[in-house]
Amino acid sequence: MNAAVLTRQLNRLFAWKVRGIRCIEIIGVLLVAAMIFSVYLAKAAAAREGAEIADLERQIGESGQRVRLLKAEVARLEQPGRLEALSRGAGLGPVEMKRQASEDNLANLAPIPEPQPVVIVAPTAPEPAPAAEAEPAALSTGEGAR
Amino acid sequence: MSVHDPHAWERPAPRAPRPTVYGLRRLLPSWRWLGEAMWWVEHAFGRARADARPDEDTRVRIFVIASAFSIVFCGLALGAAHAALLTPKAGIGSAANPNAVARADIVDRNGALMATNITHYGLYIDPREIWDADLAAQQIKRALPRVSTSKLRRILAGDRRLIVLPGLTPQEKSAVHALALGGVTFEPEDRRVYPLDSSARHVLGVADSGGQGLTGAELAFNADIRAAGERGESFPLSIDLRVQGVLENELGAAASAVGAKGAVGVVVNANTGEVLGMASWPTTDSLNRVTSAHYEMGSVFKTFTIATSIDTGRSDMNTMFDASQPYMIGNRRITDFHATNKVLSLEEVYLHSSNIGTSRMAVELGPQVMRDYFTKLGLLDAAPIELHESARPRRPTNWEDSTRASMSFGYGIMITPLQMAAATVSLVNGGIFRPLSLRRGGTGAEGHRVVSPETSQDIRDLMRANVLRGSGKSANAQGLRVGGKTGSANKLVNGRYDPRHGVGSFAAVFPADGPADAQRYVVFVLIDEPAQGSQLGGAVAAPVVGRVADRIAGFLGVQRVADPVVPAVTQ
């Protein structure tokens, strides 16, 4: 019974016409038109984004090339042989073992408390000698004390 | 019967020409059924009406057409759905790695660049688009001095687009591009670039413009480098560029100071077999002397003889050897270079580098034992490393007493410096022979046992003693416990050992103390035919090892320890 009512309803819907054209067909055409338009929009947007992506990828590629070039240049400039030649030219050299120490050894290398009394004694000893110039003597004693 | 009688349509009209469809029947008998089927379908409506069932036929037709369209549209819909839903996933997944290159960058163990691919440009000229050929030639020559003038003029005078010069660097390209000449075009080409120039060139080798390795690591790891390139990663070697730099500089300085013909230096991690530095001097020579040059090494071989003797239990640190007079094997008289003319302990044999002592050991060992040990030490086969250049040694033809005596102090067998390094590594690392490797992390191979850990300990002690009290004093880098053995050999020139052509070498380990599995490094340096001064390994090679160890210890994390004062007293 219910089915019969539904069928009738459907039939009426299909039979509903506006100026001789079935409404259901008009609706269908409108829907198809809307769909075609939305597909067009989506495709246009995708194409634009695709172009943008391609452009970015090209830029990435170019930057990558440039990065590679710069890295190679850095590697050339930083190669140990070249650095050593440059630093030797500048009067530098490997640090001698005597000048290397770890933090723990600092106390052994230079016992700090002991020289202090020497510092006090040192200026008193040379004081009588430099009668003419006071300043250089003070400097030299300072160096010596260290 | 009318013309509308469907039953009559099957029959040809009495005098009418046959319809074209019937023509097929005449052409090929096999097409007959097709023509008839079409004819049957064509007139089904008429037939149905004749049978008074016209509506039934109409429905059938509508149904058939509707189902055909439904199938087609279902197919299209499925295709569209597949394209819309499934393809993007595959499309994204298969997108090429943006960093992919034909060959990966080669970097050292800390990531410093050693080899890379840089896009270069081929310079092409189409003379038909050039207005003033002479002016263009002048301008291009000025912007790009290395171009051949004759070739440039020939192409400008021609009538086709031709390549003028391949491999323009980006700077050169922009210089030519800035001329804004019509008809001048560039085409990108991938080129392998070695930014370190001559540094490490023997280890790296070269790759051709087609992206295939030809020599060195480029050849040895060709497949790995290409695979890493596809993933957009770089390929790390075991080389430490800082160690390599120090080794090359010290070796070059020492070799040129004595006017040597060649020089070799290797630094190996004794625990993993990783090669941290490999230098072959002169760098202008394409021969990698580390892997491919053969030398009679001289006294550095005494380490192997003594290790064999100790490990087989034939001698220990307290065994005495009579070196008071020359040792006779048949008519051959073996003497000591530093003759002591007394009975020596094992340590004294090593420290005084007594040929007599080691010859006695070798004769006592017998051919089979000595051969077994030399095989295990890798002295009779090419050094195991990835490099294809690793050459096989020149082995002795027999293992008689006299030959073994010669081999006991490094004559009669010519090995490559890399074999020497590998054998030394196996003696100092607790007694395991592992393949050397240029891969970061090593090969991870288990290796095989050569000598017992106790023998290895004895050898390290002997080497250390030799640096403290023997011939290797100049290698004693402060606080690094360097141990080593000097080697000095004369070269065979025109069938005679010529004392003017010598090879001085030094095989060292540091630190030589500590437990068997402590972190150690083996340094081997060989100076080939020093022209000035002493040719002894202790004079030419040991100081290089000392300086190298001194400078690389910091990079390798080797802690310095205060040197013992005792040796100074015994001196």
XYZ file of C-alpha atoms in Angstrom, chain A residues 57 60-61 64-85 88 93-98 100 102 105, chain B residues 98-99 101 103-105 113-114 116-119 170-171 190 192-193 195-199 241-242 244-246 249-250 478-479 550-551 559-560:
70
model
C 60.582 22.732 -8.237
C 64.590 24.252 -5.877
C 66.604 22.561 -8.610
C 70.245 22.913 -5.293
C 72.720 23.389 -8.116
C 73.928 26.571 -6.549
C 74.214 24.905 -3.145
C 76.267 22.106 -4.670
C 78.503 24.635 -6.340
C 79.007 26.597 -3.156
C 79.625 23.429 -1.151
C 82.283 22.375 -3.627
C 83.830 25.829 -3.355
C 83.803 25.596 0.435
C 85.393 22.145 0.290
C 88.100 23.496 -2.006
C 88.798 26.446 0.247
C 88.711 24.422 3.447
C 90.871 21.515 2.353
C 93.423 20.771 5.065
C 96.417 21.084 2.754
C 95.459 24.583 1.706
C 94.623 25.672 5.244
C 97.945 24.370 6.482
C 99.848 26.195 3.764
C 102.161 28.314 7.914
C 101.977 25.968 13.362
C 100.758 22.941 15.267
C 100.512 23.563 18.976
C 103.440 21.996 20.787
C 102.770 19.270 23.251
C 104.316 21.388 25.995
C 98.736 21.451 25.632
C 93.630 19.297 29.986
C 96.364 19.123 34.767
C 64.292 16.123 -6.113
C 67.800 15.641 -4.731
C 71.806 12.722 -8.794
C 76.369 9.761 -8.512
C 76.185 10.593 -4.840
C 78.567 13.060 -3.261
C 82.844 16.943 0.802
C 85.350 15.043 -1.332
C 80.404 15.983 -6.081
C 78.434 16.442 -9.264
C 78.204 19.939 -10.675
C 76.240 20.839 -13.752
C 78.996 27.956 -14.291
C 81.293 30.994 -14.056
C 76.622 16.571 -15.386
C 82.154 14.905 -11.548
C 84.119 17.457 -9.593
C 87.099 20.058 -5.028
C 90.162 18.825 -3.117
C 92.282 18.822 -6.292
C 95.215 16.524 -5.683
C 94.387 15.774 -2.066
C 90.033 14.467 5.833
C 91.964 16.059 8.698
C 94.456 12.703 5.355
C 95.560 16.332 5.175
C 98.148 15.950 7.929
C 101.425 17.437 4.161
C 103.943 15.710 6.415
C 105.171 13.040 23.336
C 102.707 11.211 25.522
C 101.460 14.053 17.226
C 99.114 16.039 15.039
C 94.666 10.891 25.336
C 98.250 11.824 26.044
